[in-house]
Amino acid sequence: MPLNPLSTADIPSQFWEDAYLVGKVPFKAASFDQRASYTMYVPKKHYKLIPLQNLPLIVAIHGNGRNAERCRDSMTDLADRLGAAVLAPLFPAGIDDPNDMQNYKMLLYQGIRYDLILLSIIDEVAARWPGIATEKFFLTGYSGGGQFALRFFYLHPTRLEAVSIGAPGLVTQLNDALNWPKGTKDVRSLFDGLSVDRPSLKNVEGVQLIVGGDDVQKVGGGFVEWLRGRTEMEKETEGLISSLPNRKDAILNLQEAFKAAGIRCEFEIINGVAHNSAMAIPSVIEFLQPRLMRWHLK
């Protein structure tokens, strides 16, 4: 008979650290799909059960390198300073395809709904840490994580307090003439009736688009094109090649599309920076900081 997970409500607070429920929490398998896992940072000095849901949640999505711990750790100083919990999921490569590095950021592959895996993990967080607010959260991602964040924003805007979309190599356009992941034409049929609700996109008050000023190299260095030249890989690489030459052009194009759709966003080009997530972190923190402060004033 499976055991119910212990929560901070079950354990006296003096044992939370011994139970790995505060501080840096080790990776846990996701109940919804145990191929995925997640790690947390819960600042001991800020976490309380009363009042309930006293801590906002930052969700940091990894890129192709799967450096989930690094994503978590990039936000711990902010979490300590202002009071927030940090969740970093890990979506492993190679699920149902030994060569896969990309599929998680498309949100859907062979029936696997990565957006639902994330939402189920957040439900687990709500159960284990009832002091964390999970109904809405702050989402960040860079490179592959930026692709995930963009597409999650399209499908689940009402779950977001704010979203930071950093340097995605392939953007999904708000274009109902193009199929997913290049556009939004077939979203309803692919995602069980979900649609891209444009008024809800406009209602997300914090949207950041960020890219390095020197992020102009070919996405993937030509590797995807090489794969596509192999007959057996043609189907697997379908939709992975951007029509735009580089990440800077891709995000400039996305900014124009958001502007045309009436989606308010903060746009930043980091001068002198190529494709480097660590160099973008200070700008992401600057974007999140006032929003976290306002959250605590609610």
PDB file of C-alpha atoms in Angstrom:
ATOM      1  CA  MET A   1       0.000   0.000   0.000  1.00  0.00           C
ATOM      2  CA  PRO A   2       1.579   3.326  -1.056  1.00  0.00           C
ATOM      3  CA  LEU A   3       2.399   5.812   1.671  1.00  0.00           C
ATOM      4  CA  ASN A   4       1.130   9.367   1.590  1.00  0.00           C
ATOM      5  CA  PRO A   5       3.957  11.915   1.338  1.00  0.00           C
ATOM      6  CA  LEU A   6       4.787  13.681   4.585  1.00  0.00           C
ATOM      7  CA  SER A   7       4.151  17.402   4.563  1.00  0.00           C
ATOM      8  CA  THR A   8       5.287  20.229   6.799  1.00  0.00           C
ATOM      9  CA  ALA A   9       1.827  20.073   8.377  1.00  0.00           C
ATOM     10  CA  ASP A  10       2.589  16.518   9.568  1.00  0.00           C
ATOM     11  CA  ILE A  11       6.015  17.172  11.073  1.00  0.00           C
ATOM     12  CA  PRO A  12       6.971  19.509  13.953  1.00  0.00           C
ATOM     13  CA  SER A  13       8.857  22.510  12.591  1.00  0.00           C
ATOM     14  CA  GLN A  14      12.059  21.627  14.490  1.00  0.00           C
ATOM     15  CA  PHE A  15      12.340  18.518  12.284  1.00  0.00           C
ATOM     16  CA  TRP A  16      11.693  20.141   8.896  1.00  0.00           C
ATOM     17  CA  GLU A  17      15.405  20.421   8.141  1.00  0.00           C
ATOM     18  CA  ASP A  18      16.074  16.799   9.130  1.00  0.00           C
ATOM     19  CA  ALA A  19      13.204  15.746   6.852  1.00  0.00           C
ATOM     20  CA  TYR A  20      14.709  17.723   3.928  1.00  0.00           C
ATOM     21  CA  LEU A  21      11.639  19.948   3.705  1.00  0.00           C
ATOM     22  CA  VAL A  22      13.466  23.279   4.066  1.00  0.00           C
ATOM     23  CA  GLY A  23      16.661  24.555   2.512  1.00  0.00           C
ATOM     24  CA  LYS A  24      17.825  22.744  -0.622  1.00  0.00           C
ATOM     25  CA  VAL A  25      15.486  19.806  -1.098  1.00  0.00           C
ATOM     26  CA  PRO A  26      16.910  16.719  -2.908  1.00  0.00           C
ATOM     27  CA  PHE A  27      15.390  15.629  -6.203  1.00  0.00           C
ATOM     28  CA  LYS A  28      12.095  13.797  -5.798  1.00  0.00           C
ATOM     29  CA  ALA A  29      10.374  11.677  -8.441  1.00  0.00           C
ATOM     30  CA  ALA A  30       7.182  13.263  -9.743  1.00  0.00           C
ATOM     31  CA  SER A  31       4.157  11.170  -8.769  1.00  0.00           C
ATOM     32  CA  PHE A  32       2.304  11.892 -12.020  1.00  0.00           C
ATOM     33  CA  ASP A  33       5.191  10.590 -14.146  1.00  0.00           C
ATOM     34  CA  GLN A  34       8.193   9.253 -12.259  1.00  0.00           C
ATOM     35  CA  ARG A  35      10.458   9.734 -15.237  1.00  0.00           C
ATOM     36  CA  ALA A  36      10.428  13.414 -14.258  1.00  0.00           C
ATOM     37  CA  SER A  37      11.682  14.777 -10.950  1.00  0.00           C
ATOM     38  CA  TYR A  38      12.071  18.072  -9.151  1.00  0.00           C
ATOM     39  CA  THR A  39      14.145  19.871  -6.557  1.00  0.00           C
ATOM     40  CA  MET A  40      13.121  22.747  -4.301  1.00  0.00           C
ATOM     41  CA  TYR A  41      14.606  25.560  -2.305  1.00  0.00           C
ATOM     42  CA  VAL A  42      12.473  26.541   0.688  1.00  0.00           C
ATOM     43  CA  PRO A  43      14.045  29.312   2.801  1.00  0.00           C
ATOM     44  CA  LYS A  44      13.792  28.238   6.428  1.00  0.00           C
ATOM     45  CA  LYS A  45      13.649  31.769   7.800  1.00  0.00           C
ATOM     46  CA  HIS A  46      10.631  32.676   5.632  1.00  0.00           C
ATOM     47  CA  TYR A  47       8.595  29.473   5.539  1.00  0.00           C
ATOM     48  CA  LYS A  48       5.655  29.247   7.950  1.00  0.00           C
ATOM     49  CA  LEU A  49       2.435  27.309   8.122  1.00  0.00           C
ATOM     50  CA  ILE A  50       0.511  30.276   9.535  1.00  0.00           C
ATOM     51  CA  PRO A  51      -0.582  32.209   7.640  1.00  0.00           C
ATOM     52  CA  LEU A  52      -1.041  29.563   4.959  1.00  0.00           C
ATOM     53  CA  GLN A  53       0.384  30.221   1.496  1.00  0.00           C
ATOM     54  CA  ASN A  54       2.715  32.909   2.764  1.00  0.00           C
ATOM     55  CA  LEU A  55       5.457  32.216   0.205  1.00  0.00           C
ATOM     56  CA  PRO A  56       5.259  32.884  -3.543  1.00  0.00           C
ATOM     57  CA  LEU A  57       6.695  30.233  -5.878  1.00  0.00           C
ATOM     58  CA  ILE A  58       9.347  30.740  -8.553  1.00  0.00           C
ATOM     59  CA  VAL A  59       9.546  27.936 -11.140  1.00  0.00           C
ATOM     60  CA  ALA A  60      12.864  27.793 -13.028  1.00  0.00           C
ATOM     61  CA  ILE A  61      12.927  25.613 -16.169  1.00  0.00           C
ATOM     62  CA  HIS A  62      16.218  24.125 -17.387  1.00  0.00           C
ATOM     63  CA  GLY A  63      17.563  24.152 -20.926  1.00  0.00           C
ATOM     64  CA  ASN A  64      18.903  21.248 -22.987  1.00  0.00           C
ATOM     65  CA  GLY A  65      21.788  20.783 -20.542  1.00  0.00           C
ATOM     66  CA  ARG A  66      19.303  19.741 -17.806  1.00  0.00           C
ATOM     67  CA  ASN A  67      21.114  21.832 -15.175  1.00  0.00           C
ATOM     68  CA  ALA A  68      18.095  21.964 -12.877  1.00  0.00           C
ATOM     69  CA  GLU A  69      20.174  22.451  -9.715  1.00  0.00           C
ATOM     70  CA  ARG A  70      21.888  25.440 -11.291  1.00  0.00           C
ATOM     71  CA  CYS A  71      18.488  26.904 -12.179  1.00  0.00           C
ATOM     72  CA  ARG A  72      17.378  26.454  -8.565  1.00  0.00           C
ATOM     73  CA  ASP A  73      20.565  27.909  -7.120  1.00  0.00           C
ATOM     74  CA  SER A  74      20.410  30.982  -9.369  1.00  0.00           C
ATOM     75  CA  MET A  75      17.274  32.064  -7.493  1.00  0.00           C
ATOM     76  CA  THR A  76      18.180  31.194  -3.884  1.00  0.00           C
ATOM     77  CA  ASP A  77      19.638  34.606  -2.970  1.00  0.00           C
ATOM     78  CA  LEU A  78      16.478  36.303  -4.222  1.00  0.00           C
ATOM     79  CA  ALA A  79      14.363  33.750  -2.349  1.00  0.00           C
ATOM     80  CA  ASP A  80      16.259  34.401   0.885  1.00  0.00           C
ATOM     81  CA  ARG A  81      16.148  38.157   0.505  1.00  0.00           C
ATOM     82  CA  LEU A  82      12.490  38.637  -0.372  1.00  0.00           C
ATOM     83  CA  GLY A  83      10.850  35.422   0.755  1.00  0.00           C
ATOM     84  CA  ALA A  84      10.018  32.932  -1.995  1.00  0.00           C
ATOM     85  CA  ALA A  85      10.244  29.218  -2.682  1.00  0.00           C
ATOM     86  CA  VAL A  86      12.016  27.920  -5.791  1.00  0.00           C
ATOM     87  CA  LEU A  87      11.006  24.851  -7.813  1.00  0.00           C
ATOM     88  CA  ALA A  88      13.258  23.400 -10.515  1.00  0.00           C
ATOM     89  CA  PRO A  89      11.805  20.417 -12.409  1.00  0.00           C
ATOM     90  CA  LEU A  90      13.986  17.964 -14.311  1.00  0.00           C
ATOM     91  CA  PHE A  91      12.680  16.517 -17.568  1.00  0.00           C
ATOM     92  CA  PRO A  92      15.188  13.823 -18.592  1.00  0.00           C
ATOM     93  CA  ALA A  93      16.371  13.423 -22.163  1.00  0.00           C
ATOM     94  CA  GLY A  94      15.758  10.259 -24.145  1.00  0.00           C
ATOM     95  CA  ILE A  95      12.181   9.430 -23.118  1.00  0.00           C
ATOM     96  CA  ASP A  96      10.745   7.110 -25.820  1.00  0.00           C
ATOM     97  CA  ASP A  97      13.531   8.269 -28.158  1.00  0.00           C
ATOM     98  CA  PRO A  98      17.194   7.536 -27.354  1.00  0.00           C
ATOM     99  CA  ASN A  99      18.322  10.607 -29.304  1.00  0.00           C
ATOM    100  CA  ASP A 100      15.853  13.067 -27.793  1.00  0.00           C
ATOM    101  CA  MET A 101      17.046  16.318 -26.252  1.00  0.00           C
ATOM    102  CA  GLN A 102      14.219  18.585 -27.359  1.00  0.00           C
ATOM    103  CA  ASN A 103      10.787  17.138 -26.724  1.00  0.00           C
ATOM    104  CA  TYR A 104      10.003  18.526 -23.271  1.00  0.00           C
ATOM    105  CA  LYS A 105      10.056  22.109 -24.509  1.00  0.00           C
ATOM    106  CA  MET A 106       7.366  21.401 -27.112  1.00  0.00           C
ATOM    107  CA  LEU A 107       5.108  20.414 -24.138  1.00  0.00           C
ATOM    108  CA  LEU A 108       3.815  17.348 -26.011  1.00  0.00           C
ATOM    109  CA  TYR A 109       5.538  14.230 -27.313  1.00  0.00           C
ATOM    110  CA  GLN A 110       4.099  10.759 -27.938  1.00  0.00           C
ATOM    111  CA  GLY A 111       1.246  11.444 -25.544  1.00  0.00           C
ATOM    112  CA  ILE A 112       3.502  12.867 -22.821  1.00  0.00           C
ATOM    113  CA  ARG A 113       2.135  16.229 -21.664  1.00  0.00           C
ATOM    114  CA  TYR A 114       5.044  18.069 -20.114  1.00  0.00           C
ATOM    115  CA  ASP A 115       2.841  21.013 -19.158  1.00  0.00           C
ATOM    116  CA  LEU A 116       0.640  18.659 -17.139  1.00  0.00           C
ATOM    117  CA  ILE A 117       3.693  17.064 -15.529  1.00  0.00           C
ATOM    118  CA  LEU A 118       4.740  20.504 -14.308  1.00  0.00           C
ATOM    119  CA  LEU A 119       1.255  21.296 -13.024  1.00  0.00           C
ATOM    120  CA  SER A 120       1.117  17.952 -11.211  1.00  0.00           C
ATOM    121  CA  ILE A 121       4.482  18.686  -9.586  1.00  0.00           C
ATOM    122  CA  ILE A 122       3.096  22.023  -8.429  1.00  0.00           C
ATOM    123  CA  ASP A 123       0.125  20.169  -6.931  1.00  0.00           C
ATOM    124  CA  GLU A 124       2.641  18.012  -5.039  1.00  0.00           C
ATOM    125  CA  VAL A 125       4.352  21.152  -3.791  1.00  0.00           C
ATOM    126  CA  ALA A 126       1.002  22.437  -2.526  1.00  0.00           C
ATOM    127  CA  ALA A 127       0.458  19.161  -0.638  1.00  0.00           C
ATOM    128  CA  ARG A 128       3.945  18.873   0.864  1.00  0.00           C
ATOM    129  CA  TRP A 129       4.392  22.576   1.611  1.00  0.00           C
ATOM    130  CA  PRO A 130       1.006  24.102   2.458  1.00  0.00           C
ATOM    131  CA  GLY A 131       2.808  27.346   3.303  1.00  0.00           C
ATOM    132  CA  ILE A 132       3.616  27.921  -0.403  1.00  0.00           C
ATOM    133  CA  ALA A 133       1.196  29.674  -2.755  1.00  0.00           C
ATOM    134  CA  THR A 134       0.771  27.581  -5.901  1.00  0.00           C
ATOM    135  CA  GLU A 135      -2.421  28.755  -7.585  1.00  0.00           C
ATOM    136  CA  LYS A 136      -0.309  31.302  -9.468  1.00  0.00           C
ATOM    137  CA  PHE A 137       3.461  31.302  -9.773  1.00  0.00           C
ATOM    138  CA  PHE A 138       6.438  33.070 -11.361  1.00  0.00           C
ATOM    139  CA  LEU A 139       7.885  31.148 -14.341  1.00  0.00           C
ATOM    140  CA  THR A 140      11.387  31.606 -15.760  1.00  0.00           C
ATOM    141  CA  GLY A 141      13.313  29.818 -18.492  1.00  0.00           C
ATOM    142  CA  TYR A 142      16.295  30.461 -20.742  1.00  0.00           C
ATOM    143  CA  SER A 143      17.173  28.834 -24.081  1.00  0.00           C
ATOM    144  CA  GLY A 144      15.292  25.505 -24.062  1.00  0.00           C
ATOM    145  CA  GLY A 145      13.693  26.634 -20.816  1.00  0.00           C
ATOM    146  CA  GLY A 146      12.635  29.823 -22.589  1.00  0.00           C
ATOM    147  CA  GLN A 147      10.853  27.739 -25.217  1.00  0.00           C
ATOM    148  CA  PHE A 148       9.028  25.808 -22.493  1.00  0.00           C
ATOM    149  CA  ALA A 149       8.101  29.038 -20.696  1.00  0.00           C
ATOM    150  CA  LEU A 150       6.745  30.617 -23.895  1.00  0.00           C
ATOM    151  CA  ARG A 151       4.524  27.666 -24.768  1.00  0.00           C
ATOM    152  CA  PHE A 152       3.343  27.212 -21.188  1.00  0.00           C
ATOM    153  CA  PHE A 153       2.412  30.914 -21.180  1.00  0.00           C
ATOM    154  CA  TYR A 154       0.269  30.340 -24.277  1.00  0.00           C
ATOM    155  CA  LEU A 155      -1.586  27.367 -22.778  1.00  0.00           C
ATOM    156  CA  HIS A 156      -1.841  28.313 -19.087  1.00  0.00           C
ATOM    157  CA  PRO A 157      -1.677  32.106 -18.703  1.00  0.00           C
ATOM    158  CA  THR A 158      -4.123  32.141 -15.795  1.00  0.00           C
ATOM    159  CA  ARG A 159      -1.609  30.192 -13.673  1.00  0.00           C
ATOM    160  CA  LEU A 160       1.086  32.824 -14.039  1.00  0.00           C
ATOM    161  CA  GLU A 161       1.883  35.868 -11.933  1.00  0.00           C
ATOM    162  CA  ALA A 162       4.721  36.631 -14.345  1.00  0.00           C
ATOM    163  CA  VAL A 163       6.873  34.911 -16.956  1.00  0.00           C
ATOM    164  CA  SER A 164      10.449  35.500 -18.116  1.00  0.00           C
ATOM    165  CA  ILE A 165      11.197  34.093 -21.579  1.00  0.00           C
ATOM    166  CA  GLY A 166      14.914  34.037 -22.328  1.00  0.00           C
ATOM    167  CA  ALA A 167      16.616  33.430 -25.681  1.00  0.00           C
ATOM    168  CA  PRO A 168      14.395  30.697 -27.178  1.00  0.00           C
ATOM    169  CA  GLY A 169      15.911  29.137 -30.287  1.00  0.00           C
ATOM    170  CA  LEU A 170      12.532  28.301 -31.794  1.00  0.00           C
ATOM    171  CA  VAL A 171       9.521  30.478 -31.032  1.00  0.00           C
ATOM    172  CA  THR A 172       5.886  29.513 -31.397  1.00  0.00           C
ATOM    173  CA  GLN A 173       4.121  32.313 -33.205  1.00  0.00           C
ATOM    174  CA  LEU A 174       0.623  33.487 -32.317  1.00  0.00           C
ATOM    175  CA  ASN A 175      -0.352  32.353 -35.785  1.00  0.00           C
ATOM    176  CA  ASP A 176      -3.428  30.217 -36.391  1.00  0.00           C
ATOM    177  CA  ALA A 177      -2.227  29.313 -39.893  1.00  0.00           C
ATOM    178  CA  LEU A 178       0.809  27.351 -38.635  1.00  0.00           C
ATOM    179  CA  ASN A 179       0.767  24.027 -36.799  1.00  0.00           C
ATOM    180  CA  TRP A 180       2.353  23.537 -33.379  1.00  0.00           C
ATOM    181  CA  PRO A 181       5.134  24.132 -32.418  1.00  0.00           C
ATOM    182  CA  LYS A 182       5.664  26.803 -35.088  1.00  0.00           C
ATOM    183  CA  GLY A 183       2.163  28.229 -34.635  1.00  0.00           C
ATOM    184  CA  THR A 184      -1.089  27.735 -32.774  1.00  0.00           C
ATOM    185  CA  LYS A 185      -3.399  26.329 -35.462  1.00  0.00           C
ATOM    186  CA  ASP A 186      -3.919  22.844 -33.995  1.00  0.00           C
ATOM    187  CA  VAL A 187      -3.606  23.593 -30.274  1.00  0.00           C
ATOM    188  CA  ARG A 188      -7.178  22.578 -29.439  1.00  0.00           C
ATOM    189  CA  SER A 189      -6.852  19.135 -31.033  1.00  0.00           C
ATOM    190  CA  LEU A 190      -3.372  18.454 -29.640  1.00  0.00           C
ATOM    191  CA  PHE A 191      -3.961  19.633 -26.080  1.00  0.00           C
ATOM    192  CA  ASP A 192      -7.345  18.103 -25.238  1.00  0.00           C
ATOM    193  CA  GLY A 193      -9.463  21.142 -25.967  1.00  0.00           C
ATOM    194  CA  LEU A 194      -7.144  23.818 -24.580  1.00  0.00           C
ATOM    195  CA  SER A 195      -6.991  26.983 -26.642  1.00  0.00           C
ATOM    196  CA  VAL A 196      -4.744  30.025 -26.700  1.00  0.00           C
ATOM    197  CA  ASP A 197      -6.836  32.588 -24.816  1.00  0.00           C
ATOM    198  CA  ARG A 198      -5.474  35.917 -26.024  1.00  0.00           C
ATOM    199  CA  PRO A 199      -7.362  38.072 -23.500  1.00  0.00           C
ATOM    200  CA  SER A 200      -5.805  35.985 -20.705  1.00  0.00           C
ATOM    201  CA  LEU A 201      -2.344  36.485 -22.233  1.00  0.00           C
ATOM    202  CA  LYS A 202      -2.930  40.234 -22.057  1.00  0.00           C
ATOM    203  CA  ASN A 203      -3.911  39.941 -18.398  1.00  0.00           C
ATOM    204  CA  VAL A 204      -0.532  38.561 -17.316  1.00  0.00           C
ATOM    205  CA  GLU A 205       0.977  41.734 -15.911  1.00  0.00           C
ATOM    206  CA  GLY A 206       4.600  40.627 -15.986  1.00  0.00           C
ATOM    207  CA  VAL A 207       6.070  39.331 -19.257  1.00  0.00           C
ATOM    208  CA  GLN A 208       9.795  39.600 -19.945  1.00  0.00           C
ATOM    209  CA  LEU A 209      11.594  38.856 -23.215  1.00  0.00           C
ATOM    210  CA  ILE A 210      15.371  38.778 -22.882  1.00  0.00           C
ATOM    211  CA  VAL A 211      18.306  37.881 -25.128  1.00  0.00           C
ATOM    212  CA  GLY A 212      22.017  38.611 -25.455  1.00  0.00           C
ATOM    213  CA  GLY A 213      22.988  41.275 -27.965  1.00  0.00           C
ATOM    214  CA  ASP A 214      25.583  38.906 -29.448  1.00  0.00           C
ATOM    215  CA  ASP A 215      23.313  35.841 -29.493  1.00  0.00           C
ATOM    216  CA  VAL A 216      23.448  35.653 -33.270  1.00  0.00           C
ATOM    217  CA  GLN A 217      24.989  32.232 -33.883  1.00  0.00           C
ATOM    218  CA  LYS A 218      23.036  29.592 -35.768  1.00  0.00           C
ATOM    219  CA  VAL A 219      20.779  27.718 -33.336  1.00  0.00           C
ATOM    220  CA  GLY A 220      22.215  24.249 -32.742  1.00  0.00           C
ATOM    221  CA  GLY A 221      25.264  25.031 -34.844  1.00  0.00           C
ATOM    222  CA  GLY A 222      23.755  23.234 -37.841  1.00  0.00           C
ATOM    223  CA  PHE A 223      23.366  19.924 -35.980  1.00  0.00           C
ATOM    224  CA  VAL A 224      19.576  19.730 -36.458  1.00  0.00           C
ATOM    225  CA  GLU A 225      20.001  20.288 -40.207  1.00  0.00           C
ATOM    226  CA  TRP A 226      22.603  17.513 -40.278  1.00  0.00           C
ATOM    227  CA  LEU A 227      20.182  15.193 -38.490  1.00  0.00           C
ATOM    228  CA  ARG A 228      17.415  16.101 -40.867  1.00  0.00           C
ATOM    229  CA  GLY A 229      19.620  15.062 -43.761  1.00  0.00           C
ATOM    230  CA  ARG A 230      19.484  11.520 -42.450  1.00  0.00           C
ATOM    231  CA  THR A 231      16.330   9.839 -43.796  1.00  0.00           C
ATOM    232  CA  GLU A 232      15.530   8.040 -40.545  1.00  0.00           C
ATOM    233  CA  MET A 233      15.645  11.325 -38.582  1.00  0.00           C
ATOM    234  CA  GLU A 234      13.555  13.482 -40.920  1.00  0.00           C
ATOM    235  CA  LYS A 235      10.294  13.011 -39.021  1.00  0.00           C
ATOM    236  CA  GLU A 236      11.945  13.454 -35.607  1.00  0.00           C
ATOM    237  CA  THR A 237      13.407  16.832 -36.577  1.00  0.00           C
ATOM    238  CA  GLU A 238      10.226  18.154 -38.165  1.00  0.00           C
ATOM    239  CA  GLY A 239       9.315  21.478 -36.577  1.00  0.00           C
ATOM    240  CA  LEU A 240      12.685  21.917 -34.821  1.00  0.00           C
ATOM    241  CA  ILE A 241      14.289  24.172 -37.428  1.00  0.00           C
ATOM    242  CA  SER A 242      13.526  27.848 -36.983  1.00  0.00           C
ATOM    243  CA  SER A 243      12.644  30.020 -39.948  1.00  0.00           C
ATOM    244  CA  LEU A 244      14.637  32.787 -38.226  1.00  0.00           C
ATOM    245  CA  PRO A 245      18.447  32.763 -38.360  1.00  0.00           C
ATOM    246  CA  ASN A 246      19.265  33.148 -34.646  1.00  0.00           C
ATOM    247  CA  ARG A 247      17.869  33.674 -31.152  1.00  0.00           C
ATOM    248  CA  LYS A 248      18.178  37.441 -31.233  1.00  0.00           C
ATOM    249  CA  ASP A 249      16.112  37.661 -34.410  1.00  0.00           C
ATOM    250  CA  ALA A 250      13.636  35.128 -33.008  1.00  0.00           C
ATOM    251  CA  ILE A 251      12.938  37.146 -29.884  1.00  0.00           C
ATOM    252  CA  LEU A 252      12.783  40.436 -31.794  1.00  0.00           C
ATOM    253  CA  ASN A 253      10.162  38.814 -33.994  1.00  0.00           C
ATOM    254  CA  LEU A 254       8.309  37.617 -30.896  1.00  0.00           C
ATOM    255  CA  GLN A 255       8.365  41.106 -29.391  1.00  0.00           C
ATOM    256  CA  GLU A 256       6.713  42.514 -32.509  1.00  0.00           C
ATOM    257  CA  ALA A 257       4.092  39.759 -32.434  1.00  0.00           C
ATOM    258  CA  PHE A 258       3.314  40.445 -28.770  1.00  0.00           C
ATOM    259  CA  LYS A 259       3.033  44.159 -29.459  1.00  0.00           C
ATOM    260  CA  ALA A 260       0.609  43.518 -32.332  1.00  0.00           C
ATOM    261  CA  ALA A 261      -1.462  41.217 -30.085  1.00  0.00           C
ATOM    262  CA  GLY A 262      -1.618  43.784 -27.284  1.00  0.00           C
ATOM    263  CA  ILE A 263       0.510  41.708 -24.894  1.00  0.00           C
ATOM    264  CA  ARG A 264       2.500  43.999 -22.629  1.00  0.00           C
ATOM    265  CA  CYS A 265       6.101  42.931 -22.167  1.00  0.00           C
ATOM    266  CA  GLU A 266       9.441  44.171 -20.929  1.00  0.00           C
ATOM    267  CA  PHE A 267      12.097  43.647 -23.578  1.00  0.00           C
ATOM    268  CA  GLU A 268      15.825  43.618 -22.892  1.00  0.00           C
ATOM    269  CA  ILE A 269      18.867  43.042 -25.069  1.00  0.00           C
ATOM    270  CA  ILE A 270      21.958  42.450 -22.906  1.00  0.00           C
ATOM    271  CA  ASN A 271      24.796  44.178 -24.724  1.00  0.00           C
ATOM    272  CA  GLY A 272      28.007  42.224 -25.213  1.00  0.00           C
ATOM    273  CA  VAL A 273      26.470  38.898 -24.221  1.00  0.00           C
ATOM    274  CA  ALA A 274      26.096  35.872 -26.495  1.00  0.00           C
ATOM    275  CA  HIS A 275      24.107  32.753 -25.506  1.00  0.00           C
ATOM    276  CA  ASN A 276      24.795  32.674 -21.777  1.00  0.00           C
ATOM    277  CA  SER A 277      22.095  32.042 -19.188  1.00  0.00           C
ATOM    278  CA  ALA A 278      24.289  33.061 -16.236  1.00  0.00           C
ATOM    279  CA  MET A 279      24.754  36.541 -17.713  1.00  0.00           C
ATOM    280  CA  ALA A 280      20.980  36.934 -17.986  1.00  0.00           C
ATOM    281  CA  ILE A 281      20.215  36.050 -14.350  1.00  0.00           C
ATOM    282  CA  PRO A 282      20.726  39.595 -12.947  1.00  0.00           C
ATOM    283  CA  SER A 283      18.176  40.962 -15.432  1.00  0.00           C
ATOM    284  CA  VAL A 284      15.704  38.186 -14.608  1.00  0.00           C
ATOM    285  CA  ILE A 285      16.096  38.917 -10.888  1.00  0.00           C
ATOM    286  CA  GLU A 286      15.602  42.632 -11.548  1.00  0.00           C
ATOM    287  CA  PHE A 287      12.378  41.744 -13.376  1.00  0.00           C
ATOM    288  CA  LEU A 288      11.106  39.449 -10.603  1.00  0.00           C
ATOM    289  CA  GLN A 289      12.100  41.542  -7.602  1.00  0.00           C
ATOM    290  CA  PRO A 290       9.432  44.294  -7.685  1.00  0.00           C
ATOM    291  CA  ARG A 291       6.746  41.744  -8.507  1.00  0.00           C
ATOM    292  CA  LEU A 292       7.668  39.598  -5.531  1.00  0.00           C
ATOM    293  CA  MET A 293       7.634  42.684  -3.327  1.00  0.00           C
ATOM    294  CA  ARG A 294       4.160  43.609  -4.568  1.00  0.00           C
ATOM    295  CA  TRP A 295       3.002  40.013  -4.037  1.00  0.00           C
ATOM    296  CA  HIS A 296       3.889  40.275  -0.344  1.00  0.00           C
ATOM    297  CA  LEU A 297       1.841  43.471  -0.073  1.00  0.00           C
ATOM    298  CA  LYS A 298      -1.363  41.788  -1.271  1.00  0.00           C
TER     299      LYS A 298
END
